[in-house]
Amino acid sequence: MEKAGGKGKSGGSGKKGSGKKRKAATEGLQEAAVAEDGATESGVQGPKMAAFPPGFSISEIKNKQRRHLMFTRWKQQQRKEKLAAKKKLKKEREALGDKAPPKPIPKTIDNQRVYDETTVDPNDEEVAFDEATDEFASYFNRQTSPKILITTSDRPHGRTVRLCEQLSTVIPNSHVYYRRGLALKKIIPQCISRDFTDLIVINEDRKTPNGLILSHLPSGPTAHFKMSSVRLRKEIKRRGKDPTEHIPEIILNNFTTRLGHSIGRMFASLFPHNPQFIGRQVATFHNQRDYIFFRFHRYIFKNEKKVGIQELGPRFTLKLRSLQKGTFDSKYGEYEWVHKPREMDTSRRKFHL
């Protein structure tokens, strides 16, 4: 029994000894790293590390502290080399002056976009004919003036109600009415009888606006959007004063395909003709990678050359889910386009708007 106890004690002391050795080695590495960093910061160059053999990677270093230190140094070296190359290129461009070659265009997802066969050519006769005979022709021919009805889903909460009220100050000649449990199929005939040209329905989920239905009256089409990143006026930093009653200008940016062209014309038909430039207000629908960003600004003339912009709010982002022929009909409606993620989102460089 005594021998067994003696062995147990010697084994335990051996484990403790090996643990102390590992701890001492780790502390030694940390002290060395701190000393090397201190020498570098004080301006004294420490001893240069031996270059890694070809094919060797930092991930092969088993000690965690040493691996982290070497990785940090490698990143610093990469940053220095990149900065030195930039400075050298800048000096060369300054020396060449006007003869300097143009700057290379960086590769982005936007400029590497896959070509879409439905891209609209402004001079195409077929496109011009479609525009002259589509559902928005009466608006663009100035035969009708927009009159918008804005409503919500059943029993809306405060955030959705405030968004509707703020949208009514952005879109001229718009009226906010609450559903009170009335079905959309019953609302649409009443809107047509009262000469409304468009119907906007804002849906919500968990007290947050998450969807928008835009239906052009009386004969459609109807677009269903997913809504996200909603910011009301009070939530926008450095916002300007509340908008005035002047008719704003409208900017439609980057709607290039036939589908995007139709969506852009839907947004344009919400606003009256002849914007009042004295109000200096602009509503922007910017399409980027099939996400439509809505912003409402006021531009301010600082002097003859400089112009600043001031966001008024609200702001939100839309993502098209479907485009339906005619007015809203979820059961028997005929769809022109439906977003199918598994089939359409196979490439990051393929866009539909």
Tab-separated table of N, CA and C in Angstrom, residues 89 93 101-107 111:
chain	number	residue	atom	x	y	z
A	89	LEU	N	2.953	54.624	-57.118
A	89	LEU	CA	2.079	54.858	-58.271
A	89	LEU	C	1.618	56.305	-58.334
A	93	ARG	N	2.262	58.964	-61.408
A	93	ARG	CA	1.181	59.680	-62.087
A	93	ARG	C	1.406	61.188	-62.060
A	101	PRO	N	-1.730	57.223	-67.557
A	101	PRO	CA	-2.826	56.343	-68.013
A	101	PRO	C	-4.040	56.484	-67.103
A	102	PRO	N	-5.250	56.212	-67.602
A	102	PRO	CA	-6.455	56.336	-66.762
A	102	PRO	C	-6.446	55.322	-65.621
A	103	LYS	N	-7.080	55.699	-64.543
A	103	LYS	CA	-7.129	54.802	-63.389
A	103	LYS	C	-7.958	53.556	-63.718
A	104	PRO	N	-7.500	52.396	-63.292
A	104	PRO	CA	-8.273	51.169	-63.572
A	104	PRO	C	-9.589	51.162	-62.803
A	105	ILE	N	-10.631	50.684	-63.440
A	105	ILE	CA	-11.945	50.610	-62.810
A	105	ILE	C	-11.997	49.371	-61.925
A	106	PRO	N	-12.296	49.530	-60.632
A	106	PRO	CA	-12.330	48.354	-59.753
A	106	PRO	C	-13.487	47.421	-60.122
A	107	LYS	N	-13.279	46.141	-59.933
A	107	LYS	CA	-14.317	45.160	-60.235
A	107	LYS	C	-15.306	45.100	-59.081
A	111	ASN	N	-20.731	46.234	-61.831
A	111	ASN	CA	-20.198	46.351	-63.193
A	111	ASN	C	-19.813	45.007	-63.809
